[in-house]
mmCIF file with all atom_site columns, C-alpha atoms in Angstrom:
data_model
loop_
_atom_site.group_PDB
_atom_site.id
_atom_site.type_symbol
_atom_site.label_atom_id
_atom_site.label_alt_id
_atom_site.label_comp_id
_atom_site.label_asym_id
_atom_site.label_entity_id
_atom_site.label_seq_id
_atom_site.pdbx_PDB_ins_code
_atom_site.Cartn_x
_atom_site.Cartn_y
_atom_site.Cartn_z
_atom_site.occupancy
_atom_site.B_iso_or_equiv
_atom_site.pdbx_formal_charge
_atom_site.auth_seq_id
_atom_site.auth_comp_id
_atom_site.auth_asym_id
_atom_site.auth_atom_id
_atom_site.pdbx_PDB_model_num
ATOM 1   C CA . UNK M 1 1   ? 14.166  -9.316  11.313  1.00 88.00 ? 1   UNK M CA 1
ATOM 2   C CA . UNK M 1 2   ? 11.336  -7.811  13.329  1.00 92.00 ? 2   UNK M CA 1
ATOM 3   C CA . UNK M 1 3   ? 11.649  -4.077  14.005  1.00 94.00 ? 3   UNK M CA 1
ATOM 4   C CA . UNK M 1 4   ? 9.875   -2.345  16.874  1.00 94.00 ? 4   UNK M CA 1
ATOM 5   C CA . UNK M 1 5   ? 8.647   1.225   16.331  1.00 94.00 ? 5   UNK M CA 1
ATOM 6   C CA . UNK M 1 6   ? 6.600   3.446   18.592  1.00 93.00 ? 6   UNK M CA 1
ATOM 7   C CA . UNK M 1 7   ? 2.974   3.015   17.381  1.00 89.00 ? 7   UNK M CA 1
ATOM 8   C CA . UNK M 1 8   ? 2.017   6.690   17.792  1.00 91.00 ? 8   UNK M CA 1
ATOM 9   C CA . UNK M 1 9   ? 5.336   8.419   17.177  1.00 94.00 ? 9   UNK M CA 1
ATOM 10  C CA . UNK M 1 10  ? 7.494   6.142   14.987  1.00 95.00 ? 10  UNK M CA 1
ATOM 11  C CA . UNK M 1 11  ? 11.204  6.926   15.196  1.00 96.00 ? 11  UNK M CA 1
ATOM 12  C CA . UNK M 1 12  ? 12.092  8.966   12.109  1.00 95.00 ? 12  UNK M CA 1
ATOM 13  C CA . UNK M 1 13  ? 15.732  7.984   12.395  1.00 96.00 ? 13  UNK M CA 1
ATOM 14  C CA . UNK M 1 14  ? 14.850  4.319   11.856  1.00 96.00 ? 14  UNK M CA 1
ATOM 15  C CA . UNK M 1 15  ? 12.325  5.152   9.143   1.00 97.00 ? 15  UNK M CA 1
ATOM 16  C CA . UNK M 1 16  ? 15.008  7.227   7.427   1.00 97.00 ? 16  UNK M CA 1
ATOM 17  C CA . UNK M 1 17  ? 17.238  4.154   7.346   1.00 97.00 ? 17  UNK M CA 1
ATOM 18  C CA . UNK M 1 18  ? 14.345  2.125   5.934   1.00 98.00 ? 18  UNK M CA 1
ATOM 19  C CA . UNK M 1 19  ? 13.746  4.794   3.284   1.00 98.00 ? 19  UNK M CA 1
ATOM 20  C CA . UNK M 1 20  ? 17.387  4.602   2.193   1.00 98.00 ? 20  UNK M CA 1
ATOM 21  C CA . UNK M 1 21  ? 17.213  0.821   1.976   1.00 98.00 ? 21  UNK M CA 1
ATOM 22  C CA . UNK M 1 22  ? 13.995  1.000   -0.071  1.00 98.00 ? 22  UNK M CA 1
ATOM 23  C CA . UNK M 1 23  ? 15.682  3.395   -2.516  1.00 97.00 ? 23  UNK M CA 1
ATOM 24  C CA . UNK M 1 24  ? 18.447  0.815   -2.910  1.00 98.00 ? 24  UNK M CA 1
ATOM 25  C CA . UNK M 1 25  ? 15.979  -1.950  -3.809  1.00 97.00 ? 25  UNK M CA 1
ATOM 26  C CA . UNK M 1 26  ? 14.989  -3.230  -0.401  1.00 98.00 ? 26  UNK M CA 1
ATOM 27  C CA . UNK M 1 27  ? 11.606  -4.705  0.517   1.00 98.00 ? 27  UNK M CA 1
ATOM 28  C CA . UNK M 1 28  ? 9.910   -4.412  3.904   1.00 98.00 ? 28  UNK M CA 1
ATOM 29  C CA . UNK M 1 29  ? 6.703   -5.664  5.471   1.00 97.00 ? 29  UNK M CA 1
ATOM 30  C CA . UNK M 1 30  ? 4.547   -3.060  7.184   1.00 97.00 ? 30  UNK M CA 1
ATOM 31  C CA . UNK M 1 31  ? 1.263   -3.258  9.078   1.00 95.00 ? 31  UNK M CA 1
ATOM 32  C CA . UNK M 1 32  ? -1.360  -1.185  7.305   1.00 94.00 ? 32  UNK M CA 1
ATOM 33  C CA . UNK M 1 33  ? -4.814  -0.141  8.476   1.00 94.00 ? 33  UNK M CA 1
ATOM 34  C CA . UNK M 1 34  ? -6.039  -3.460  7.050   1.00 93.00 ? 34  UNK M CA 1
ATOM 35  C CA . UNK M 1 35  ? -3.553  -6.362  6.783   1.00 93.00 ? 35  UNK M CA 1
ATOM 36  C CA . UNK M 1 36  ? 0.238   -6.596  6.564   1.00 95.00 ? 36  UNK M CA 1
ATOM 37  C CA . UNK M 1 37  ? 1.717   -5.531  3.242   1.00 95.00 ? 37  UNK M CA 1
ATOM 38  C CA . UNK M 1 38  ? 4.960   -5.979  1.325   1.00 97.00 ? 38  UNK M CA 1
ATOM 39  C CA . UNK M 1 39  ? 6.279   -2.583  0.243   1.00 98.00 ? 39  UNK M CA 1
ATOM 40  C CA . UNK M 1 40  ? 8.949   -1.454  -2.215  1.00 97.00 ? 40  UNK M CA 1
ATOM 41  C CA . UNK M 1 41  ? 9.954   1.875   -3.717  1.00 97.00 ? 41  UNK M CA 1
ATOM 42  C CA . UNK M 1 42  ? 7.660   2.373   -6.709  1.00 96.00 ? 42  UNK M CA 1
ATOM 43  C CA . UNK M 1 43  ? 10.631  3.611   -8.791  1.00 94.00 ? 43  UNK M CA 1
ATOM 44  C CA . UNK M 1 44  ? 13.014  0.789   -7.838  1.00 96.00 ? 44  UNK M CA 1
ATOM 45  C CA . UNK M 1 45  ? 13.252  -1.928  -10.468 1.00 94.00 ? 45  UNK M CA 1
ATOM 46  C CA . UNK M 1 46  ? 15.149  -4.219  -8.069  1.00 96.00 ? 46  UNK M CA 1
ATOM 47  C CA . UNK M 1 47  ? 12.649  -3.689  -5.259  1.00 96.00 ? 47  UNK M CA 1
ATOM 48  C CA . UNK M 1 48  ? 9.581   -4.305  -7.406  1.00 94.00 ? 48  UNK M CA 1
ATOM 49  C CA . UNK M 1 49  ? 11.160  -7.408  -8.983  1.00 94.00 ? 49  UNK M CA 1
ATOM 50  C CA . UNK M 1 50  ? 11.871  -8.753  -5.500  1.00 95.00 ? 50  UNK M CA 1
ATOM 51  C CA . UNK M 1 51  ? 8.311   -8.014  -4.413  1.00 94.00 ? 51  UNK M CA 1
ATOM 52  C CA . UNK M 1 52  ? 6.879   -10.055 -7.311  1.00 92.00 ? 52  UNK M CA 1
ATOM 53  C CA . UNK M 1 53  ? 9.222   -12.961 -6.539  1.00 92.00 ? 53  UNK M CA 1
ATOM 54  C CA . UNK M 1 54  ? 8.396   -12.947 -2.836  1.00 92.00 ? 54  UNK M CA 1
ATOM 55  C CA . UNK M 1 55  ? 4.691   -12.987 -3.565  1.00 88.00 ? 55  UNK M CA 1
ATOM 56  C CA . UNK M 1 56  ? 5.181   -15.515 -6.383  1.00 87.00 ? 56  UNK M CA 1
ATOM 57  C CA . UNK M 1 57  ? 2.702   -13.759 -8.616  1.00 84.00 ? 57  UNK M CA 1
ATOM 58  C CA . UNK M 1 58  ? 2.587   -12.855 -12.295 1.00 83.00 ? 58  UNK M CA 1
ATOM 59  C CA . UNK M 1 59  ? 3.779   -9.411  -13.339 1.00 82.00 ? 59  UNK M CA 1
ATOM 60  C CA . UNK M 1 60  ? 0.313   -8.904  -14.803 1.00 81.00 ? 60  UNK M CA 1
ATOM 61  C CA . UNK M 1 61  ? -1.085  -9.064  -11.277 1.00 84.00 ? 61  UNK M CA 1
ATOM 62  C CA . UNK M 1 62  ? -2.137  -5.569  -10.181 1.00 84.00 ? 62  UNK M CA 1
ATOM 63  C CA . UNK M 1 63  ? -0.304  -3.925  -7.300  1.00 91.00 ? 63  UNK M CA 1
ATOM 64  C CA . UNK M 1 64  ? -1.293  -0.895  -5.222  1.00 94.00 ? 64  UNK M CA 1
ATOM 65  C CA . UNK M 1 65  ? 0.346   2.513   -5.036  1.00 96.00 ? 65  UNK M CA 1
ATOM 66  C CA . UNK M 1 66  ? 0.593   3.883   -1.499  1.00 98.00 ? 66  UNK M CA 1
ATOM 67  C CA . UNK M 1 67  ? 0.551   7.679   -1.304  1.00 98.00 ? 67  UNK M CA 1
ATOM 68  C CA . UNK M 1 68  ? 0.830   10.070  1.626   1.00 96.00 ? 68  UNK M CA 1
ATOM 69  C CA . UNK M 1 69  ? -2.154  12.204  0.634   1.00 97.00 ? 69  UNK M CA 1
ATOM 70  C CA . UNK M 1 70  ? -4.519  13.221  -2.164  1.00 96.00 ? 70  UNK M CA 1
ATOM 71  C CA . UNK M 1 71  ? -2.081  15.824  -3.447  1.00 95.00 ? 71  UNK M CA 1
ATOM 72  C CA . UNK M 1 72  ? 0.568   13.160  -4.023  1.00 96.00 ? 72  UNK M CA 1
ATOM 73  C CA . UNK M 1 73  ? -1.940  10.697  -5.480  1.00 96.00 ? 73  UNK M CA 1
ATOM 74  C CA . UNK M 1 74  ? -3.164  13.311  -7.970  1.00 96.00 ? 74  UNK M CA 1
ATOM 75  C CA . UNK M 1 75  ? 0.279   13.279  -9.613  1.00 95.00 ? 75  UNK M CA 1
ATOM 76  C CA . UNK M 1 76  ? -0.396  9.780   -10.923 1.00 94.00 ? 76  UNK M CA 1
ATOM 77  C CA . UNK M 1 77  ? -4.053  9.772   -11.932 1.00 94.00 ? 77  UNK M CA 1
ATOM 78  C CA . UNK M 1 78  ? -6.352  11.435  -14.404 1.00 93.00 ? 78  UNK M CA 1
ATOM 79  C CA . UNK M 1 79  ? -8.751  14.015  -13.023 1.00 91.00 ? 79  UNK M CA 1
ATOM 80  C CA . UNK M 1 80  ? -11.451 12.468  -10.862 1.00 93.00 ? 80  UNK M CA 1
ATOM 81  C CA . UNK M 1 81  ? -15.136 13.194  -11.087 1.00 93.00 ? 81  UNK M CA 1
ATOM 82  C CA . UNK M 1 82  ? -16.324 15.756  -8.544  1.00 93.00 ? 82  UNK M CA 1
ATOM 83  C CA . UNK M 1 83  ? -18.178 13.008  -6.683  1.00 94.00 ? 83  UNK M CA 1
ATOM 84  C CA . UNK M 1 84  ? -15.097 10.790  -6.437  1.00 95.00 ? 84  UNK M CA 1
ATOM 85  C CA . UNK M 1 85  ? -12.847 13.651  -5.362  1.00 95.00 ? 85  UNK M CA 1
ATOM 86  C CA . UNK M 1 86  ? -15.226 14.743  -2.613  1.00 95.00 ? 86  UNK M CA 1
ATOM 87  C CA . UNK M 1 87  ? -15.496 11.171  -1.334  1.00 96.00 ? 87  UNK M CA 1
ATOM 88  C CA . UNK M 1 88  ? -11.730 10.656  -1.361  1.00 96.00 ? 88  UNK M CA 1
ATOM 89  C CA . UNK M 1 89  ? -11.276 13.902  0.530   1.00 96.00 ? 89  UNK M CA 1
ATOM 90  C CA . UNK M 1 90  ? -13.787 12.872  3.206   1.00 96.00 ? 90  UNK M CA 1
ATOM 91  C CA . UNK M 1 91  ? -12.641 9.311   3.872   1.00 97.00 ? 91  UNK M CA 1
ATOM 92  C CA . UNK M 1 92  ? -8.851  9.457   3.543   1.00 97.00 ? 92  UNK M CA 1
ATOM 93  C CA . UNK M 1 93  ? -6.587  8.462   5.038   1.00 97.00 ? 93  UNK M CA 1
ATOM 94  C CA . UNK M 1 94  ? -8.402  5.189   5.529   1.00 97.00 ? 94  UNK M CA 1
ATOM 95  C CA . UNK M 1 95  ? -8.818  1.531   4.517   1.00 97.00 ? 95  UNK M CA 1
ATOM 96  C CA . UNK M 1 96  ? -9.843  2.196   0.931   1.00 98.00 ? 96  UNK M CA 1
ATOM 97  C CA . UNK M 1 97  ? -8.412  1.298   -2.460  1.00 97.00 ? 97  UNK M CA 1
ATOM 98  C CA . UNK M 1 98  ? -9.419  3.740   -5.194  1.00 97.00 ? 98  UNK M CA 1
ATOM 99  C CA . UNK M 1 99  ? -9.289  2.315   -8.700  1.00 96.00 ? 99  UNK M CA 1
ATOM 100 C CA . UNK M 1 100 ? -8.566  5.306   -10.934 1.00 96.00 ? 100 UNK M CA 1
ATOM 101 C CA . UNK M 1 101 ? -7.359  6.051   -14.448 1.00 93.00 ? 101 UNK M CA 1
ATOM 102 C CA . UNK M 1 102 ? -3.596  6.452   -14.407 1.00 92.00 ? 102 UNK M CA 1
ATOM 103 C CA . UNK M 1 103 ? -1.841  9.316   -16.174 1.00 92.00 ? 103 UNK M CA 1
ATOM 104 C CA . UNK M 1 104 ? 1.531   9.394   -17.936 1.00 89.00 ? 104 UNK M CA 1
ATOM 105 C CA . UNK M 1 105 ? 3.429   9.929   -14.677 1.00 90.00 ? 105 UNK M CA 1
ATOM 106 C CA . UNK M 1 106 ? 2.564   6.489   -13.338 1.00 85.00 ? 106 UNK M CA 1
ATOM 107 C CA . UNK M 1 107 ? 5.768   4.704   -12.217 1.00 85.00 ? 107 UNK M CA 1
ATOM 108 C CA . UNK M 1 108 ? 6.382   2.400   -15.164 1.00 81.00 ? 108 UNK M CA 1
ATOM 109 C CA . UNK M 1 109 ? 8.845   0.337   -13.128 1.00 79.00 ? 109 UNK M CA 1
ATOM 110 C CA . UNK M 1 110 ? 5.940   -0.899  -11.038 1.00 79.00 ? 110 UNK M CA 1
ATOM 111 C CA . UNK M 1 111 ? 3.045   -0.918  -13.465 1.00 78.00 ? 111 UNK M CA 1
ATOM 112 C CA . UNK M 1 112 ? 4.377   -1.382  -17.019 1.00 70.00 ? 112 UNK M CA 1
ATOM 113 C CA . UNK M 1 113 ? 2.919   -4.893  -17.284 1.00 67.00 ? 113 UNK M CA 1
ATOM 114 C CA . UNK M 1 114 ? -0.673  -3.989  -16.496 1.00 66.00 ? 114 UNK M CA 1
ATOM 115 C CA . UNK M 1 115 ? -3.031  -4.554  -19.384 1.00 66.00 ? 115 UNK M CA 1
ATOM 116 C CA . UNK M 1 116 ? -5.192  -1.518  -18.681 1.00 70.00 ? 116 UNK M CA 1
ATOM 117 C CA . UNK M 1 117 ? -4.399  2.018   -17.609 1.00 83.00 ? 117 UNK M CA 1
ATOM 118 C CA . UNK M 1 118 ? -6.126  1.775   -14.256 1.00 90.00 ? 118 UNK M CA 1
ATOM 119 C CA . UNK M 1 119 ? -4.371  1.691   -10.908 1.00 93.00 ? 119 UNK M CA 1
ATOM 120 C CA . UNK M 1 120 ? -5.339  1.047   -7.303  1.00 95.00 ? 120 UNK M CA 1
ATOM 121 C CA . UNK M 1 121 ? -4.296  3.919   -5.045  1.00 97.00 ? 121 UNK M CA 1
ATOM 122 C CA . UNK M 1 122 ? -4.278  3.761   -1.255  1.00 98.00 ? 122 UNK M CA 1
ATOM 123 C CA . UNK M 1 123 ? -3.807  6.544   1.302   1.00 98.00 ? 123 UNK M CA 1
ATOM 124 C CA . UNK M 1 124 ? -3.476  4.338   4.383   1.00 96.00 ? 124 UNK M CA 1
ATOM 125 C CA . UNK M 1 125 ? -4.376  5.414   7.897   1.00 96.00 ? 125 UNK M CA 1
ATOM 126 C CA . UNK M 1 126 ? -1.247  3.892   9.397   1.00 95.00 ? 126 UNK M CA 1
ATOM 127 C CA . UNK M 1 127 ? 1.107   6.000   11.492  1.00 96.00 ? 127 UNK M CA 1
ATOM 128 C CA . UNK M 1 128 ? 4.045   3.849   10.410  1.00 97.00 ? 128 UNK M CA 1
ATOM 129 C CA . UNK M 1 129 ? 3.357   4.278   6.702   1.00 97.00 ? 129 UNK M CA 1
ATOM 130 C CA . UNK M 1 130 ? 2.238   7.896   6.931   1.00 97.00 ? 130 UNK M CA 1
ATOM 131 C CA . UNK M 1 131 ? 5.488   8.849   8.651   1.00 97.00 ? 131 UNK M CA 1
ATOM 132 C CA . UNK M 1 132 ? 7.558   6.821   6.173   1.00 98.00 ? 132 UNK M CA 1
ATOM 133 C CA . UNK M 1 133 ? 5.784   8.416   3.210   1.00 97.00 ? 133 UNK M CA 1
ATOM 134 C CA . UNK M 1 134 ? 6.537   11.872  4.621   1.00 96.00 ? 134 UNK M CA 1
ATOM 135 C CA . UNK M 1 135 ? 10.240  10.990  4.526   1.00 96.00 ? 135 UNK M CA 1
ATOM 136 C CA . UNK M 1 136 ? 10.509  8.815   1.431   1.00 97.00 ? 136 UNK M CA 1
ATOM 137 C CA . UNK M 1 137 ? 10.811  10.611  -1.934  1.00 96.00 ? 137 UNK M CA 1
ATOM 138 C CA . UNK M 1 138 ? 8.480   8.292   -3.884  1.00 96.00 ? 138 UNK M CA 1
ATOM 139 C CA . UNK M 1 139 ? 5.149   6.539   -3.343  1.00 97.00 ? 139 UNK M CA 1
ATOM 140 C CA . UNK M 1 140 ? 5.407   2.876   -2.393  1.00 97.00 ? 140 UNK M CA 1
ATOM 141 C CA . UNK M 1 141 ? 4.336   -0.141  -4.387  1.00 96.00 ? 141 UNK M CA 1
ATOM 142 C CA . UNK M 1 142 ? 2.509   -2.637  -2.195  1.00 96.00 ? 142 UNK M CA 1
ATOM 143 C CA . UNK M 1 143 ? 0.718   -5.953  -2.104  1.00 94.00 ? 143 UNK M CA 1
ATOM 144 C CA . UNK M 1 144 ? -0.877  -7.822  0.799   1.00 93.00 ? 144 UNK M CA 1
ATOM 145 C CA . UNK M 1 145 ? 1.056   -10.516 2.629   1.00 92.00 ? 145 UNK M CA 1
ATOM 146 C CA . UNK M 1 146 ? -0.266  -14.036 2.310   1.00 83.00 ? 146 UNK M CA 1
ATOM 147 C CA . UNK M 1 147 ? 1.031   -17.543 1.769   1.00 77.00 ? 147 UNK M CA 1
ATOM 148 C CA . UNK M 1 148 ? -0.658  -20.889 1.226   1.00 73.00 ? 148 UNK M CA 1
ATOM 149 C CA . UNK M 1 149 ? -3.569  -18.827 -0.159  1.00 76.00 ? 149 UNK M CA 1
ATOM 150 C CA . UNK M 1 150 ? -4.268  -17.216 3.214   1.00 82.00 ? 150 UNK M CA 1
ATOM 151 C CA . UNK M 1 151 ? -3.703  -13.690 4.492   1.00 87.00 ? 151 UNK M CA 1
ATOM 152 C CA . UNK M 1 152 ? -1.290  -13.539 7.408   1.00 84.00 ? 152 UNK M CA 1
ATOM 153 C CA . UNK M 1 153 ? -2.046  -11.185 10.297  1.00 87.00 ? 153 UNK M CA 1
ATOM 154 C CA . UNK M 1 154 ? 0.340   -12.572 12.965  1.00 89.00 ? 154 UNK M CA 1
ATOM 155 C CA . UNK M 1 155 ? 3.804   -10.993 12.914  1.00 92.00 ? 155 UNK M CA 1
ATOM 156 C CA . UNK M 1 156 ? 5.456   -14.157 14.285  1.00 91.00 ? 156 UNK M CA 1
ATOM 157 C CA . UNK M 1 157 ? 4.061   -16.220 11.406  1.00 91.00 ? 157 UNK M CA 1
ATOM 158 C CA . UNK M 1 158 ? 5.279   -13.552 8.988   1.00 93.00 ? 158 UNK M CA 1
ATOM 159 C CA . UNK M 1 159 ? 8.734   -13.720 10.567  1.00 94.00 ? 159 UNK M CA 1
ATOM 160 C CA . UNK M 1 160 ? 8.801   -17.495 10.115  1.00 92.00 ? 160 UNK M CA 1
ATOM 161 C CA . UNK M 1 161 ? 7.910   -17.220 6.437   1.00 91.00 ? 161 UNK M CA 1
ATOM 162 C CA . UNK M 1 162 ? 9.646   -14.016 5.343   1.00 93.00 ? 162 UNK M CA 1
ATOM 163 C CA . UNK M 1 163 ? 12.198  -13.194 8.056   1.00 90.00 ? 163 UNK M CA 1
ATOM 164 C CA . UNK M 1 164 ? 15.248  -14.072 5.965   1.00 93.00 ? 164 UNK M CA 1
ATOM 165 C CA . UNK M 1 165 ? 13.734  -12.888 2.671   1.00 96.00 ? 165 UNK M CA 1
ATOM 166 C CA . UNK M 1 166 ? 12.961  -9.226  3.377   1.00 97.00 ? 166 UNK M CA 1
ATOM 167 C CA . UNK M 1 167 ? 14.981  -6.366  4.838   1.00 97.00 ? 167 UNK M CA 1
ATOM 168 C CA . UNK M 1 168 ? 12.735  -5.979  7.855   1.00 97.00 ? 168 UNK M CA 1
ATOM 169 C CA . UNK M 1 169 ? 9.276   -6.529  9.328   1.00 97.00 ? 169 UNK M CA 1
ATOM 170 C CA . UNK M 1 170 ? 7.587   -3.764  11.304  1.00 97.00 ? 170 UNK M CA 1
ATOM 171 C CA . UNK M 1 171 ? 5.794   -5.233  14.306  1.00 96.00 ? 171 UNK M CA 1
ATOM 172 C CA . UNK M 1 172 ? 2.182   -4.136  14.381  1.00 93.00 ? 172 UNK M CA 1
ATOM 173 C CA . UNK M 1 173 ? 0.986   -7.016  16.529  1.00 91.00 ? 173 UNK M CA 1
ATOM 174 C CA . UNK M 1 174 ? -1.818  -9.325  15.458  1.00 89.00 ? 174 UNK M CA 1
ATOM 175 C CA . UNK M 1 175 ? -4.113  -7.486  13.043  1.00 90.00 ? 175 UNK M CA 1
ATOM 176 C CA . UNK M 1 176 ? -7.767  -8.185  12.426  1.00 87.00 ? 176 UNK M CA 1
ATOM 177 C CA . UNK M 1 177 ? -8.378  -9.793  9.059   1.00 87.00 ? 177 UNK M CA 1
ATOM 178 C CA . UNK M 1 178 ? -10.158 -6.932  7.340   1.00 89.00 ? 178 UNK M CA 1
ATOM 179 C CA . UNK M 1 179 ? -9.478  -6.101  3.701   1.00 92.00 ? 179 UNK M CA 1
ATOM 180 C CA . UNK M 1 180 ? -9.784  -2.670  2.168   1.00 95.00 ? 180 UNK M CA 1
ATOM 181 C CA . UNK M 1 181 ? -12.975 -1.496  0.521   1.00 97.00 ? 181 UNK M CA 1
ATOM 182 C CA . UNK M 1 182 ? -12.336 -1.165  -3.221  1.00 97.00 ? 182 UNK M CA 1
ATOM 183 C CA . UNK M 1 183 ? -14.004 1.758   -4.996  1.00 98.00 ? 183 UNK M CA 1
ATOM 184 C CA . UNK M 1 184 ? -14.081 2.075   -8.785  1.00 97.00 ? 184 UNK M CA 1
ATOM 185 C CA . UNK M 1 185 ? -13.650 5.757   -9.635  1.00 96.00 ? 185 UNK M CA 1
ATOM 186 C CA . UNK M 1 186 ? -12.795 5.365   -13.325 1.00 94.00 ? 186 UNK M CA 1
ATOM 187 C CA . UNK M 1 187 ? -16.177 6.577   -14.571 1.00 89.00 ? 187 UNK M CA 1
ATOM 188 C CA . UNK M 1 188 ? -18.484 9.476   -13.876 1.00 88.00 ? 188 UNK M CA 1
ATOM 189 C CA . UNK M 1 189 ? -19.797 7.868   -10.696 1.00 87.00 ? 189 UNK M CA 1
ATOM 190 C CA . UNK M 1 190 ? -18.462 5.524   -8.035  1.00 94.00 ? 190 UNK M CA 1
ATOM 191 C CA . UNK M 1 191 ? -19.099 1.797   -7.767  1.00 95.00 ? 191 UNK M CA 1
ATOM 192 C CA . UNK M 1 192 ? -18.086 -0.562  -4.972  1.00 96.00 ? 192 UNK M CA 1
ATOM 193 C CA . UNK M 1 193 ? -16.023 -3.481  -6.250  1.00 96.00 ? 193 UNK M CA 1
ATOM 194 C CA . UNK M 1 194 ? -15.452 -5.016  -2.812  1.00 96.00 ? 194 UNK M CA 1
ATOM 195 C CA . UNK M 1 195 ? -17.019 -4.227  0.536   1.00 96.00 ? 195 UNK M CA 1
ATOM 196 C CA . UNK M 1 196 ? -14.452 -4.249  3.307   1.00 95.00 ? 196 UNK M CA 1
ATOM 197 C CA . UNK M 1 197 ? -13.226 -2.235  6.234   1.00 96.00 ? 197 UNK M CA 1
ATOM 198 C CA . UNK M 1 198 ? -14.597 1.306   6.419   1.00 96.00 ? 198 UNK M CA 1
ATOM 199 C CA . UNK M 1 199 ? -17.954 0.589   4.786   1.00 95.00 ? 199 UNK M CA 1
ATOM 200 C CA . UNK M 1 200 ? -19.754 1.940   7.847   1.00 95.00 ? 200 UNK M CA 1
ATOM 201 C CA . UNK M 1 201 ? -18.297 5.394   7.201   1.00 94.00 ? 201 UNK M CA 1
ATOM 202 C CA . UNK M 1 202 ? -19.275 5.315   3.524   1.00 93.00 ? 202 UNK M CA 1
ATOM 203 C CA . UNK M 1 203 ? -22.818 4.213   4.396   1.00 93.00 ? 203 UNK M CA 1
ATOM 204 C CA . UNK M 1 204 ? -23.130 7.079   6.860   1.00 93.00 ? 204 UNK M CA 1
ATOM 205 C CA . UNK M 1 205 ? -22.336 9.777   4.288   1.00 86.00 ? 205 UNK M CA 1
#
């Protein structure tokens, strides 16, 4: 089911209903500031299990944690280096995945199968997700939408593949195929693991 929300002022009433469904184990597909993503409540065992099955991936496959802001993200990671913190503060929200050392508060429902203690955190620049994260009590667990080994950026194609498998698909139109830039912040410095969207801002700093 495709859901239409106002792109600049998403209806909080509808997002409140989505939040409730996520808490009950639902899974939705949202447009992000990069590609479409499957999202579940990070504390919902049923939702995360469904997410893995929909994506047909191993539970050892890393997922991302979507947070509303740095303050929320800091609840789940070890202290960053000064350099990494300053960079995160300057470029978020935005199309970046920060690989950080997780602390003991990491949602084990979502990340108990990971072999290491690192996690990818995103603070997406998406009005839909930002508004949802303001309402929802927990961060969201997310993974990009793709099938047949290809990312899907057309909402109609997503509807054909996932329409009867998820609780709803937020229509963000046809997105450009741009992946997030991945930054490794687990050490004293910062290293770029993947160049993607937003590199022009990083290069300008």
